[in-house]
mmCIF file of C-alpha atoms in Angstrom:
data_model
loop_
_atom_site.group_PDB
_atom_site.id
_atom_site.type_symbol
_atom_site.label_atom_id
_atom_site.label_comp_id
_atom_site.label_asym_id
_atom_site.label_seq_id
_atom_site.Cartn_x
_atom_site.Cartn_y
_atom_site.Cartn_z
ATOM 1 C CA MET A 1 -0.035 0.037 0.004
ATOM 2 C CA PRO A 2 1.967 3.186 -1.073
ATOM 3 C CA VAL A 3 0.737 5.808 1.281
ATOM 4 C CA ALA A 4 4.116 8.261 0.279
ATOM 5 C CA GLY A 5 3.470 10.571 -1.646
ATOM 6 C CA TYR A 6 3.166 15.098 -0.893
ATOM 7 C CA GLY A 7 -0.807 14.988 -1.253
ATOM 8 C CA SER A 8 -0.221 18.756 -3.237
ATOM 9 C CA ARG A 9 -3.593 19.194 -4.285
ATOM 10 C CA LEU A 10 -4.548 18.700 -0.462
ATOM 11 C CA ARG A 11 -2.920 21.392 0.688
ATOM 12 C CA PRO A 12 -2.739 23.066 2.747
ATOM 13 C CA HIS A 13 -4.214 20.183 4.673
ATOM 14 C CA THR A 14 -1.538 17.595 3.907
ATOM 15 C CA TYR A 15 1.694 20.466 5.147
ATOM 16 C CA SER A 16 0.599 19.074 8.528
ATOM 17 C CA THR A 17 -0.991 15.799 8.113
ATOM 18 C CA ASN A 18 -0.291 12.533 6.056
ATOM 19 C CA LYS A 19 -3.321 12.549 3.488
ATOM 20 C CA SER A 20 -3.798 9.056 3.803
ATOM 21 C CA LEU A 21 -4.689 10.296 7.540
ATOM 22 C CA LEU A 22 -7.371 13.358 7.216
ATOM 23 C CA HIS A 23 -10.864 12.439 8.279
ATOM 24 C CA VAL A 24 -13.874 11.769 5.809
ATOM 25 C CA ALA A 25 -17.146 10.333 7.650
ATOM 26 C CA GLY A 26 -15.288 10.556 10.950
ATOM 27 C CA LYS A 27 -12.235 8.527 10.377
ATOM 28 C CA PRO A 28 -9.354 8.505 8.532
ATOM 29 C CA ILE A 29 -9.188 7.780 4.658
ATOM 30 C CA LEU A 30 -6.733 4.876 5.629
ATOM 31 C CA SER A 31 -9.169 3.429 7.905
ATOM 32 C CA HIS A 32 -11.743 2.981 5.249
ATOM 33 C CA VAL A 33 -9.058 1.060 3.112
ATOM 34 C CA LEU A 34 -8.300 -0.832 5.890
ATOM 35 C CA GLU A 35 -11.155 -2.316 7.069
ATOM 36 C CA PRO A 36 -12.294 -4.284 3.971
ATOM 37 C CA ILE A 37 -8.775 -6.012 4.212
ATOM 38 C CA ILE A 38 -9.414 -7.555 7.497
ATOM 39 C CA PRO A 39 -11.120 -10.364 6.945
ATOM 40 C CA LEU A 40 -8.619 -11.574 4.013
ATOM 41 C CA GLN A 41 -6.479 -11.847 7.525
ATOM 42 C CA PRO A 42 -3.401 -10.701 5.624
ATOM 43 C CA GLU A 43 -0.012 -12.666 6.458
ATOM 44 C CA GLU A 44 1.553 -8.900 6.238
ATOM 45 C CA VAL A 45 0.745 -5.607 4.818
ATOM 46 C CA VAL A 46 3.822 -3.492 3.663
ATOM 47 C CA PHE A 47 3.174 0.415 3.901
ATOM 48 C CA VAL A 48 5.448 2.109 1.676
ATOM 49 C CA ILE A 49 5.639 5.259 3.364
ATOM 50 C CA GLY A 50 7.932 8.997 3.059
ATOM 51 C CA PHE A 51 6.725 12.552 3.503
ATOM 52 C CA ARG A 52 5.269 12.066 7.229
ATOM 53 C CA GLY A 53 5.329 8.312 7.526
ATOM 54 C CA GLU A 54 6.044 8.041 10.761
ATOM 55 C CA GLU A 55 2.436 9.507 11.517
ATOM 56 C CA VAL A 56 1.179 6.380 9.216
ATOM 57 C CA GLN A 57 3.234 4.101 10.854
ATOM 58 C CA GLU A 58 2.006 5.397 15.021
ATOM 59 C CA TYR A 59 -1.412 5.136 13.693
ATOM 60 C CA VAL A 60 -1.515 1.515 11.953
ATOM 61 C CA GLU A 61 0.127 0.181 14.687
ATOM 62 C CA ARG A 62 -2.208 1.563 17.369
ATOM 63 C CA THR A 63 -5.095 0.874 15.394
ATOM 64 C CA TYR A 64 -4.350 -2.439 14.253
ATOM 65 C CA SER A 65 -3.156 -5.856 15.398
ATOM 66 C CA PHE A 66 -2.216 -7.113 12.141
ATOM 67 C CA LYS A 67 1.524 -7.517 11.222
ATOM 68 C CA SER A 68 2.725 -4.488 9.661
ATOM 69 C CA THR A 69 6.255 -3.479 7.589
ATOM 70 C CA PHE A 70 7.121 0.259 6.531
ATOM 71 C CA VAL A 71 9.503 0.635 4.054
ATOM 72 C CA ARG A 72 10.861 4.006 3.248
ATOM 73 C CA GLN A 73 10.426 5.703 -0.020
ATOM 74 C CA THR A 74 13.098 8.817 -0.887
ATOM 75 C CA LYS A 75 12.107 9.119 -4.150
ATOM 76 C CA LEU A 76 9.092 10.286 -5.286
ATOM 77 C CA LEU A 77 9.043 8.620 -9.053
ATOM 78 C CA GLY A 78 5.370 6.792 -9.523
ATOM 79 C CA LEU A 79 3.487 4.360 -8.491
ATOM 80 C CA GLY A 80 5.775 1.374 -10.401
ATOM 81 C CA TYR A 81 8.447 2.407 -8.135
ATOM 82 C CA ALA A 82 6.390 2.382 -5.091
ATOM 83 C CA VAL A 83 5.130 -0.866 -5.369
ATOM 84 C CA SER A 84 8.631 -2.359 -6.525
ATOM 85 C CA LEU A 85 9.919 -1.416 -3.126
ATOM 86 C CA ALA A 86 7.111 -2.825 -1.811
ATOM 87 C CA LEU A 87 7.761 -6.237 -3.301
ATOM 88 C CA ASP A 88 11.222 -6.240 -2.706
ATOM 89 C CA ALA A 89 10.338 -7.341 1.011
ATOM 90 C CA VAL A 90 7.347 -9.558 0.391
ATOM 91 C CA PRO A 91 8.177 -13.455 -0.888
ATOM 92 C CA ASP A 92 6.401 -14.433 -3.469
ATOM 93 C CA GLU A 93 3.223 -15.309 -2.238
ATOM 94 C CA PRO A 94 -0.718 -14.243 -3.372
ATOM 95 C CA THR A 95 -0.534 -10.289 -2.895
ATOM 96 C CA LEU A 96 -2.935 -8.003 -2.961
ATOM 97 C CA VAL A 97 -1.751 -4.110 -4.165
ATOM 98 C CA LEU A 98 -4.067 -1.037 -3.306
ATOM 99 C CA LEU A 99 -3.709 2.446 -2.799
ATOM 100 C CA GLY A 100 -3.890 4.735 0.668
ATOM 101 C CA ASP A 101 -6.348 7.485 -1.061
ATOM 102 C CA THR A 102 -8.454 5.338 -2.878
ATOM 103 C CA ILE A 103 -11.455 4.168 -0.867
ATOM 104 C CA VAL A 104 -13.153 1.118 -3.204
ATOM 105 C CA GLU A 105 -16.098 -1.214 -2.061
ATOM 106 C CA LEU A 106 -16.329 -4.216 -2.794
ATOM 107 C CA ASP A 107 -16.001 -8.266 -1.677
ATOM 108 C CA LEU A 108 -12.769 -8.732 -1.601
ATOM 109 C CA ARG A 109 -13.037 -12.303 -1.412
ATOM 110 C CA LYS A 110 -14.837 -12.386 -4.702
ATOM 111 C CA PHE A 111 -11.976 -10.061 -6.498
ATOM 112 C CA VAL A 112 -8.765 -12.478 -5.036
ATOM 113 C CA SER A 113 -10.615 -15.412 -6.303
ATOM 114 C CA ALA A 114 -11.263 -14.303 -9.891
ATOM 115 C CA GLY A 115 -8.448 -14.987 -11.334
ATOM 116 C CA ASP A 116 -4.322 -15.289 -10.921
ATOM 117 C CA ASN A 117 -3.701 -11.414 -12.223
ATOM 118 C CA ILE A 118 -6.413 -9.060 -11.428
ATOM 119 C CA LEU A 119 -6.940 -5.230 -12.039
ATOM 120 C CA GLY A 120 -9.786 -3.357 -10.620
ATOM 121 C CA LEU A 121 -11.595 -1.107 -13.254
ATOM 122 C CA HIS A 122 -14.144 1.491 -12.593
ATOM 123 C CA GLU A 123 -15.970 3.335 -15.874
ATOM 124 C CA VAL A 124 -15.020 7.232 -15.917
ATOM 125 C CA THR A 125 -16.603 10.010 -18.325
ATOM 126 C CA ASP A 126 -12.765 11.335 -18.429
ATOM 127 C CA PRO A 127 -10.555 8.628 -19.414
ATOM 128 C CA HIS A 128 -7.605 10.749 -20.653
ATOM 129 C CA ARG A 129 -7.275 11.092 -17.073
ATOM 130 C CA PHE A 130 -6.829 7.708 -16.113
ATOM 131 C CA GLY A 131 -4.765 4.463 -17.227
ATOM 132 C CA ILE A 132 -7.034 2.950 -19.421
ATOM 133 C CA ALA A 133 -7.723 -0.810 -19.800
ATOM 134 C CA ASN A 134 -8.929 -2.194 -23.074
ATOM 135 C CA VAL A 135 -10.580 -5.257 -22.957
ATOM 136 C CA ARG A 136 -12.188 -8.530 -24.475
ATOM 137 C CA ASP A 137 -13.991 -11.373 -23.214
ATOM 138 C CA GLY A 138 -13.323 -10.536 -19.397
ATOM 139 C CA CYS A 139 -9.745 -10.058 -20.077
ATOM 140 C CA VAL A 140 -7.194 -6.863 -20.870
ATOM 141 C CA THR A 141 -5.881 -7.063 -23.679
ATOM 142 C CA GLY A 142 -3.746 -3.916 -23.185
ATOM 143 C CA LEU A 143 -2.997 -0.668 -21.168
ATOM 144 C CA GLU A 144 -3.058 3.218 -21.851
ATOM 145 C CA GLU A 145 -1.839 5.537 -19.609
ATOM 146 C CA LYS A 146 -3.775 8.918 -19.914
ATOM 147 C CA PRO A 147 -4.243 8.338 -23.470
ATOM 148 C CA THR A 148 -5.120 11.383 -25.899
ATOM 149 C CA ARG A 149 -7.652 9.209 -27.741
ATOM 150 C CA PRO A 150 -9.020 6.584 -25.378
ATOM 151 C CA LYS A 151 -10.017 3.408 -26.861
ATOM 152 C CA GLY A 152 -12.083 2.891 -23.880
ATOM 153 C CA ASN A 153 -13.337 4.178 -20.401
ATOM 154 C CA LEU A 154 -12.467 1.275 -18.268
ATOM 155 C CA ALA A 155 -10.055 3.112 -15.504
ATOM 156 C CA VAL A 156 -7.703 1.095 -13.485
ATOM 157 C CA VAL A 157 -8.240 2.653 -9.894
ATOM 158 C CA GLY A 158 -5.512 1.053 -8.211
ATOM 159 C CA LEU A 159 -6.215 -2.318 -7.140
ATOM 160 C CA TYR A 160 -4.628 -5.187 -8.339
ATOM 161 C CA TYR A 161 -4.117 -9.044 -7.432
ATOM 162 C CA PHE A 162 -1.067 -11.348 -8.140
ATOM 163 C CA ARG A 163 -1.334 -14.401 -6.988
ATOM 164 C CA HIS A 164 2.142 -15.082 -7.890
ATOM 165 C CA PRO A 165 3.532 -11.496 -8.134
ATOM 166 C CA GLY A 166 7.430 -12.727 -8.713
ATOM 167 C CA ALA A 167 6.286 -11.558 -12.995
ATOM 168 C CA ILE A 168 5.075 -8.537 -12.073
ATOM 169 C CA ARG A 169 8.198 -7.944 -9.616
ATOM 170 C CA ARG A 170 10.840 -8.822 -13.028
ATOM 171 C CA ALA A 171 9.417 -6.551 -14.968
ATOM 172 C CA LEU A 172 9.413 -3.503 -12.206
ATOM 173 C CA SER A 173 13.008 -4.619 -12.247
ATOM 174 C CA ARG A 174 13.489 -4.446 -16.151
ATOM 175 C CA LEU A 175 11.796 -1.042 -15.709
ATOM 176 C CA LEU A 176 14.051 0.410 -13.571
ATOM 177 C CA GLN A 177 17.276 -1.193 -14.603
ATOM 178 C CA SER A 178 16.642 0.455 -18.299
ATOM 179 C CA GLY A 179 15.694 4.103 -16.759
ATOM 180 C CA ARG A 180 12.750 4.024 -18.922
ATOM 181 C CA ILE A 181 10.895 6.941 -17.340
ATOM 182 C CA THR A 182 7.117 7.866 -18.944
ATOM 183 C CA ARG A 183 5.622 11.428 -17.398
ATOM 184 C CA GLY A 184 8.384 11.750 -14.959
ATOM 185 C CA GLU A 185 7.688 8.323 -13.542
ATOM 186 C CA VAL A 186 8.261 4.644 -13.303
ATOM 187 C CA GLN A 187 4.754 3.367 -14.769
ATOM 188 C CA PHE A 188 3.019 0.912 -12.954
ATOM 189 C CA THR A 189 1.339 0.374 -16.228
ATOM 190 C CA ASP A 190 4.369 0.289 -18.340
ATOM 191 C CA ALA A 191 5.393 -3.104 -16.202
ATOM 192 C CA LEU A 192 1.653 -4.598 -16.434
ATOM 193 C CA GLN A 193 1.839 -3.974 -20.326
ATOM 194 C CA GLN A 194 4.546 -5.708 -20.459
ATOM 195 C CA LEU A 195 3.411 -9.158 -19.173
ATOM 196 C CA ILE A 196 -0.072 -8.218 -21.532
ATOM 197 C CA GLU A 197 2.444 -8.313 -24.352
ATOM 198 C CA ALA A 198 4.560 -11.524 -23.076
ATOM 199 C CA GLY A 199 1.233 -13.595 -22.740
ATOM 200 C CA GLU A 200 0.277 -13.071 -19.159
ATOM 201 C CA ARG A 201 -3.478 -13.047 -18.453
ATOM 202 C CA PHE A 202 -5.124 -10.776 -16.758
ATOM 203 C CA THR A 203 -8.763 -11.008 -15.238
ATOM 204 C CA ALA A 204 -10.949 -7.512 -15.467
ATOM 205 C CA PHE A 205 -13.017 -6.796 -12.360
ATOM 206 C CA GLN A 206 -15.011 -4.072 -12.867
ATOM 207 C CA ILE A 207 -15.666 -2.228 -9.382
ATOM 208 C CA GLU A 208 -19.007 0.087 -9.259
ATOM 209 C CA SER A 209 -17.796 1.844 -6.038
ATOM 210 C CA TRP A 210 -14.592 3.620 -6.325
ATOM 211 C CA HIS A 211 -13.680 7.049 -4.628
ATOM 212 C CA ASP A 212 -10.922 9.322 -5.023
ATOM 213 C CA CYS A 213 -9.801 11.499 -2.273
ATOM 214 C CA GLY A 214 -6.808 13.271 -4.306
ATOM 215 C CA LYS A 215 -8.309 16.792 -3.806
ATOM 216 C CA LYS A 216 -10.504 19.086 -2.076
ATOM 217 C CA GLU A 217 -13.758 18.690 -4.352
ATOM 218 C CA THR A 218 -13.512 14.472 -4.366
ATOM 219 C CA VAL A 219 -12.901 14.231 -0.559
ATOM 220 C CA LEU A 220 -16.046 15.904 0.121
ATOM 221 C CA GLU A 221 -17.767 14.008 -2.847
ATOM 222 C CA THR A 222 -16.561 10.894 -0.404
ATOM 223 C CA ASN A 223 -17.948 12.285 2.385
ATOM 224 C CA ARG A 224 -21.238 12.399 0.911
ATOM 225 C CA TYR A 225 -21.468 9.039 0.016
ATOM 226 C CA LEU A 226 -19.962 7.368 3.284
ATOM 227 C CA LEU A 227 -22.764 9.545 4.730
ATOM 228 C CA ASP A 228 -25.545 8.358 2.836
ATOM 229 C CA ARG A 229 -24.225 4.668 3.945
ATOM 230 C CA LEU A 230 -24.226 5.559 8.157
ATOM 231 C CA PRO A 231 -27.030 5.092 10.503
ATOM 232 C CA ALA A 232 -28.899 8.296 10.976
ATOM 233 C CA PRO A 233 -26.988 10.315 14.166
ATOM 234 C CA SER A 234 -29.347 10.402 17.665
ATOM 235 C CA ASP A 235 -30.578 13.937 17.915
ATOM 236 C CA ILE A 236 -28.991 16.636 19.827
ATOM 237 C CA ASP A 237 -30.552 18.914 22.575
ATOM 238 C CA GLY A 238 -30.864 22.293 21.202
ATOM 239 C CA SER A 239 -29.847 21.601 18.008
ATOM 240 C CA ARG A 240 -31.540 20.877 14.283
ATOM 241 C CA ILE A 241 -29.921 17.510 12.602
ATOM 242 C CA VAL A 242 -30.710 17.260 8.605
ATOM 243 C CA PRO A 243 -29.259 13.604 8.002
ATOM 244 C CA PRO A 244 -26.869 12.176 6.656
ATOM 245 C CA VAL A 245 -24.428 14.080 9.108
ATOM 246 C CA TYR A 246 -21.933 12.324 11.446
ATOM 247 C CA VAL A 247 -20.771 13.576 14.454
ATOM 248 C CA ALA A 248 -18.182 12.096 16.949
ATOM 249 C CA ALA A 249 -19.787 10.956 20.473
ATOM 250 C CA ASP A 250 -16.756 13.235 22.053
ATOM 251 C CA ALA A 251 -17.826 16.063 20.211
ATOM 252 C CA LEU A 252 -19.426 19.250 21.192
ATOM 253 C CA VAL A 253 -22.360 20.851 19.649
ATOM 254 C CA THR A 254 -24.445 23.286 20.814
ATOM 255 C CA ASN A 255 -27.483 25.637 18.881
ATOM 256 C CA CYS A 256 -26.680 24.485 15.784
ATOM 257 C CA THR A 257 -28.128 23.538 12.506
ATOM 258 C CA LEU A 258 -25.581 20.348 10.929
ATOM 259 C CA GLY A 259 -26.138 18.891 7.789
ATOM 260 C CA PRO A 260 -26.957 17.558 5.137
ATOM 261 C CA TYR A 261 -23.538 16.147 4.720
ATOM 262 C CA ALA A 262 -21.667 17.507 7.709
ATOM 263 C CA SER A 263 -18.965 15.205 9.720
ATOM 264 C CA ILE A 264 -18.103 16.340 12.879
ATOM 265 C CA SER A 265 -14.905 14.825 14.134
ATOM 266 C CA SER A 266 -13.449 13.927 17.763
ATOM 267 C CA GLY A 267 -12.968 16.257 19.690
ATOM 268 C CA ALA A 268 -14.574 19.406 17.561
ATOM 269 C CA VAL A 269 -16.891 22.163 18.970
ATOM 270 C CA VAL A 270 -19.259 23.717 17.156
ATOM 271 C CA LEU A 271 -21.446 26.448 18.495
ATOM 272 C CA ASN A 272 -24.103 28.938 17.140
ATOM 273 C CA SER A 273 -23.449 27.349 13.442
ATOM 274 C CA THR A 274 -24.744 25.998 10.624
ATOM 275 C CA ILE A 275 -22.797 23.341 8.529
ATOM 276 C CA ARG A 276 -23.373 22.232 5.387
ATOM 277 C CA ASN A 277 -21.411 19.387 2.719
ATOM 278 C CA SER A 278 -18.267 19.767 4.980
ATOM 279 C CA ILE A 279 -15.612 18.000 7.479
ATOM 280 C CA VAL A 280 -14.726 19.691 10.812
ATOM 281 C CA SER A 281 -11.550 17.522 11.508
ATOM 282 C CA PRO A 282 -10.850 16.719 14.917
ATOM 283 C CA ASP A 283 -10.108 19.125 18.071
ATOM 284 C CA ALA A 284 -11.238 22.026 15.510
ATOM 285 C CA ARG A 285 -13.645 24.488 16.882
ATOM 286 C CA ILE A 286 -16.364 26.427 14.695
ATOM 287 C CA GLU A 287 -18.348 29.756 16.604
ATOM 288 C CA ASP A 288 -20.766 31.580 15.098
ATOM 289 C CA ALA A 289 -20.302 30.585 11.872
ATOM 290 C CA VAL A 290 -22.489 29.687 9.114
ATOM 291 C CA LEU A 291 -20.034 27.279 6.339
ATOM 292 C CA GLU A 292 -20.788 25.381 3.364
ATOM 293 C CA ASP A 293 -18.240 23.111 0.649
ATOM 294 C CA SER A 294 -15.413 23.382 3.463
ATOM 295 C CA LEU A 295 -12.516 21.649 4.946
ATOM 296 C CA ILE A 296 -11.814 22.592 8.599
ATOM 297 C CA GLY A 297 -8.025 21.467 9.698
ATOM 298 C CA ALA A 298 -7.143 19.565 13.157
ATOM 299 C CA ASN A 299 -7.214 22.092 15.912
ATOM 300 C CA ALA A 300 -8.450 25.050 13.523
ATOM 301 C CA LEU A 301 -10.192 27.735 14.998
ATOM 302 C CA VAL A 302 -13.573 29.018 13.061
ATOM 303 C CA SER A 303 -15.155 31.912 14.208
ATOM 304 C CA GLY A 304 -17.581 35.151 12.645
ATOM 305 C CA CYS A 305 -17.289 33.415 8.860
ATOM 306 C CA GLU A 306 -19.649 32.522 6.131
ATOM 307 C CA GLY A 307 -19.375 30.988 2.759
ATOM 308 C CA ARG A 308 -16.571 28.275 1.883
ATOM 309 C CA LEU A 309 -13.386 27.508 3.769
ATOM 310 C CA ASN A 310 -10.571 25.135 3.130
ATOM 311 C CA VAL A 311 -8.281 26.081 6.299
ATOM 312 C CA GLY A 312 -5.221 24.188 7.543
ATOM 313 C CA ASP A 313 -4.354 22.371 11.014
ATOM 314 C CA SER A 314 -3.945 24.508 13.482
ATOM 315 C CA SER A 315 -4.946 27.908 11.618
ATOM 316 C CA GLU A 316 -6.870 30.198 13.076
ATOM 317 C CA VAL A 317 -9.736 32.537 10.427
ATOM 318 C CA ILE A 318 -11.770 34.860 12.666
ATOM 319 C CA ILE A 319 -13.732 37.535 11.423
ATOM 320 C CA THR A 320 -15.472 40.140 14.169
#
């Protein structure tokens, strides 16, 4: 699981927090990614860490009991490079590769039993932004990375399975040794394409529910999707709740209107405010505000504001 990126599209939040630890629907993105894996009883989970990687390690070791290994990535050379580092740390046994900032909802047992090599695919409306798979009779016949003239609209969404990962390890090693760089990175799709051309069979597994958490707009979109699947929150005396809403058990909410699509994280304090389609991170404080389409960082203070805000951790926005 690669979690080493800077998350530059989510600044200012990722200046002070690893992207995978930002909260959606009441808990870190990484938690939403990891929980579907637990029923598989993984022998080991290998995290490729980099920027603020110690935060990821501390969170995983505090929260989960599975064996975890942390491999440090010092060069941001793309997914192919990150996966090669992880594969160097694991034996030639069935291996699932998934991204630390992408939430998918599916039965992973069905996924890993669909074939020896499996690619998770999702239908998109803007295929030029993604790696696109060409599929025939349930098998992937070719891959194109961000094609200018795409032949299809099935995007490779960052979920892969290899019953015997030795072949993909060797393909990535050849890429690295050759120095082949595509768009400034060692592309995982280039290694996969090599294997397809060599005759390896890759099963196409279409995923209906796929949620990217790479920028503010998609984080809020993912938050909306997840909130729609949560039970209705308890009433809060003196406040109006418009579901779907998440309010942490230890958050303090007084004289507010929350929702729809508001997430109030652990330790947050919200007073005399209206909040819609927004995420309030842990230990933030909101007073006398009307917020919509906003991300409020951990330990931030927002007072007297109205509108759309994107406030980083430990920041203050006060209008008197």
